[in-house]
């Protein structure tokens, strides 16, 4: 098992690896709707990696939110979207 807590999602391979681990842990949980969040975008060294991740995620019909908790960037958009999803439960 890999510790993802300090990583900036850098590619579609990371995304797939995380989802694979989630499915191994709980297939039911892995089958639920998800919002994908790329954190620490303010310190990404290669913006092309974010574009690659976005294309991969959107190709799967999912939303990608860019954020930086430290810079307070994108947090409001994510909170609003989460609230919309929760209101539908």
mmCIF file of C-alpha atoms in Angstrom, residues 4-67:
data_model
loop_
_atom_site.group_PDB
_atom_site.id
_atom_site.type_symbol
_atom_site.label_atom_id
_atom_site.label_comp_id
_atom_site.label_asym_id
_atom_site.label_seq_id
_atom_site.Cartn_x
_atom_site.Cartn_y
_atom_site.Cartn_z
ATOM 1 C CA UNK A 4 -0.673 9.105 -1.148
ATOM 2 C CA UNK A 5 -1.046 11.816 1.486
ATOM 3 C CA UNK A 6 1.992 13.851 0.457
ATOM 4 C CA UNK A 7 1.741 13.356 -3.325
ATOM 5 C CA UNK A 8 0.458 15.760 -5.900
ATOM 6 C CA UNK A 9 -1.506 13.686 -8.396
ATOM 7 C CA UNK A 10 0.837 13.709 -11.319
ATOM 8 C CA UNK A 11 -0.713 11.474 -13.917
ATOM 9 C CA UNK A 12 -3.501 9.223 -15.034
ATOM 10 C CA UNK A 13 -1.455 6.293 -13.681
ATOM 11 C CA UNK A 14 -1.703 7.669 -10.131
ATOM 12 C CA UNK A 15 -5.449 8.086 -10.578
ATOM 13 C CA UNK A 16 -5.843 4.486 -11.701
ATOM 14 C CA UNK A 17 -3.613 3.168 -8.903
ATOM 15 C CA UNK A 18 -5.643 5.016 -6.268
ATOM 16 C CA UNK A 19 -8.899 3.665 -7.672
ATOM 17 C CA UNK A 20 -7.477 0.160 -7.831
ATOM 18 C CA UNK A 21 -6.579 0.333 -4.135
ATOM 19 C CA UNK A 22 -10.037 1.687 -3.346
ATOM 20 C CA UNK A 23 -11.707 -1.172 -5.233
ATOM 21 C CA UNK A 24 -9.590 -3.714 -3.357
ATOM 22 C CA UNK A 25 -10.603 -2.135 -0.075
ATOM 23 C CA UNK A 26 -14.305 -1.791 -0.920
ATOM 24 C CA UNK A 27 -15.832 -2.570 -4.335
ATOM 25 C CA UNK A 28 -19.080 -0.959 -3.162
ATOM 26 C CA UNK A 29 -17.319 2.270 -2.225
ATOM 27 C CA UNK A 30 -15.343 2.284 -5.463
ATOM 28 C CA UNK A 31 -18.613 2.096 -7.392
ATOM 29 C CA UNK A 32 -20.023 5.284 -5.904
ATOM 30 C CA UNK A 33 -20.012 8.633 -7.636
ATOM 31 C CA UNK A 34 -16.790 10.551 -7.121
ATOM 32 C CA UNK A 35 -15.437 14.041 -7.474
ATOM 33 C CA UNK A 36 -11.754 14.110 -8.349
ATOM 34 C CA UNK A 37 -9.599 16.776 -6.718
ATOM 35 C CA UNK A 38 -6.070 17.749 -7.693
ATOM 36 C CA UNK A 39 -4.582 19.459 -4.645
ATOM 37 C CA UNK A 40 -1.411 21.531 -4.390
ATOM 38 C CA UNK A 41 -1.854 22.890 -7.924
ATOM 39 C CA UNK A 42 -0.125 26.075 -6.811
ATOM 40 C CA UNK A 43 3.178 24.197 -6.481
ATOM 41 C CA UNK A 44 2.983 21.897 -9.496
ATOM 42 C CA UNK A 45 6.201 22.038 -11.448
ATOM 43 C CA UNK A 46 4.734 20.706 -14.704
ATOM 44 C CA UNK A 47 1.233 21.999 -15.591
ATOM 45 C CA UNK A 48 1.129 19.524 -18.487
ATOM 46 C CA UNK A 49 0.659 16.766 -15.925
ATOM 47 C CA UNK A 50 -2.524 18.431 -14.700
ATOM 48 C CA UNK A 51 -3.765 18.689 -18.282
ATOM 49 C CA UNK A 52 -3.039 14.984 -18.765
ATOM 50 C CA UNK A 53 -4.904 14.103 -15.568
ATOM 51 C CA UNK A 54 -7.843 16.313 -16.570
ATOM 52 C CA UNK A 55 -8.122 14.631 -19.959
ATOM 53 C CA UNK A 56 -8.006 11.184 -18.350
ATOM 54 C CA UNK A 57 -10.555 12.014 -15.639
ATOM 55 C CA UNK A 58 -12.960 13.795 -17.977
ATOM 56 C CA UNK A 59 -12.590 10.910 -20.438
ATOM 57 C CA UNK A 60 -14.120 8.742 -17.721
ATOM 58 C CA UNK A 61 -17.029 11.172 -17.374
ATOM 59 C CA UNK A 62 -15.836 12.580 -14.041
ATOM 60 C CA UNK A 63 -15.245 16.124 -12.833
ATOM 61 C CA UNK A 64 -11.792 17.380 -11.893
ATOM 62 C CA UNK A 65 -11.453 20.177 -9.380
ATOM 63 C CA UNK A 66 -8.176 22.059 -9.047
ATOM 64 C CA UNK A 67 -7.345 23.382 -5.635
#
